[in-house]
Amino acid sequence: MRNDPTPKARGAAARGGFASASVPRHLARGALGFGALAASLALLPVTGPVSLLLAPVGLVALRGCPMCWAIGLAETVSAGRLRRSCTDGTCELRRA
């Protein structure tokens, strides 16, 4: 019996490690993540260190860091539009 990944895992691998299922969903995660990070810093003078509890919420929404979110946005936008083909040790990107 082969150890094939599930169809969901294969789809995620084809999209990339940081990509979301759709661009609107990815943008919503970004709005939540960046909003929570900004609010945690903006509310610091008003609520004190309690506002820093929003920072982990923002990092979870961004899946770790703002750069990870940006990479995921690029992967989500290009998902299914580009294909990599390798022949004779040379790889190139082509439109799907």
Coordinates of C-alpha atoms in Angstrom, one line a residue:
M1 CA 0.0 0.0 0.0
R2 CA 1.4 3.4 -1.0
N3 CA 1.6 6.3 1.4
D4 CA -0.1 8.9 -0.8
P5 CA -0.9 12.3 0.7
T6 CA -4.5 13.2 0.9
P7 CA -6.1 15.3 -2.0
K8 CA -6.1 18.3 0.3
A9 CA -2.4 17.9 1.1
R10 CA -1.6 17.5 -2.6
G11 CA -3.5 20.7 -3.4
A12 CA -1.7 22.7 -0.7
A13 CA 1.6 21.4 -2.0
A14 CA 0.8 22.5 -5.5
R15 CA -0.2 26.0 -4.3
G16 CA 2.8 26.5 -2.1
G17 CA 3.4 26.4 1.6
F18 CA 2.1 29.9 2.4
A19 CA -0.8 30.2 -0.1
S20 CA -4.4 30.4 0.9
A21 CA -7.4 28.9 -0.8
S22 CA -8.4 32.2 -2.4
V23 CA -7.2 35.8 -2.7
P24 CA -10.1 37.3 -0.8
R25 CA -9.5 34.8 2.1
H26 CA -5.8 35.7 2.1
L27 CA -6.5 39.5 2.1
A28 CA -9.0 39.0 5.0
R29 CA -6.3 37.2 7.0
G30 CA -3.9 40.1 6.2
A31 CA -6.4 42.7 7.3
L32 CA -7.0 40.8 10.6
G33 CA -3.3 40.2 11.2
F34 CA -2.0 43.7 10.4
G35 CA -5.0 45.2 12.2
A36 CA -4.4 43.3 15.3
L37 CA -0.7 44.1 15.3
A38 CA -1.4 47.8 14.7
A39 CA -4.1 47.8 17.4
S40 CA -1.8 46.2 19.9
L41 CA 0.7 49.0 19.5
A42 CA -1.8 51.8 19.1
L43 CA -3.8 50.9 22.2
L44 CA -0.6 50.5 24.3
P45 CA -0.9 54.1 25.8
V46 CA -4.6 53.6 26.6
T47 CA -4.8 50.0 28.0
G48 CA -1.2 49.4 28.9
P49 CA 0.5 46.0 28.4
V50 CA -2.9 44.3 28.1
S51 CA -3.1 45.5 24.5
L52 CA -0.1 43.4 23.7
L53 CA -2.4 40.3 23.9
L54 CA -3.5 41.3 20.4
A55 CA 0.0 40.7 19.0
P56 CA -0.1 36.9 19.0
V57 CA -3.6 37.1 17.4
G58 CA -2.0 39.1 14.6
L59 CA 0.9 36.8 14.2
V60 CA -1.3 33.7 14.0
A61 CA -3.5 35.4 11.4
L62 CA -0.3 36.2 9.3
R63 CA 1.0 32.6 9.9
G64 CA 4.1 33.8 11.6
C65 CA 5.3 37.0 10.1
P66 CA 4.4 39.8 7.7
M67 CA 6.9 38.5 5.1
C68 CA 5.3 35.0 5.3
W69 CA 2.0 36.6 4.5
A70 CA 3.4 38.6 1.6
I71 CA 5.0 35.4 0.2
G72 CA 1.7 33.6 0.6
L73 CA -0.1 36.5 -1.3
A74 CA 2.2 36.0 -4.2
E75 CA 1.7 32.3 -4.2
T76 CA -2.1 32.6 -3.9
V77 CA -2.2 35.1 -6.8
S78 CA 0.0 32.9 -9.1
A79 CA -1.5 29.6 -8.1
G80 CA -2.4 27.7 -11.2
R81 CA -1.1 30.3 -13.6
L82 CA 2.6 29.2 -13.7
R83 CA 4.0 25.8 -14.1
R84 CA 7.7 24.8 -13.6
S85 CA 9.1 22.3 -16.1
C86 CA 12.5 20.8 -15.8
T87 CA 14.2 19.0 -18.6
D88 CA 17.9 18.1 -19.0
G89 CA 18.8 19.9 -15.7
T90 CA 17.3 23.2 -16.8
C91 CA 14.1 24.5 -15.2
E92 CA 11.9 27.2 -16.5
L93 CA 8.5 28.8 -15.7
R94 CA 5.7 28.6 -18.2
R95 CA 2.2 29.8 -18.3
A96 CA -0.3 27.0 -17.5

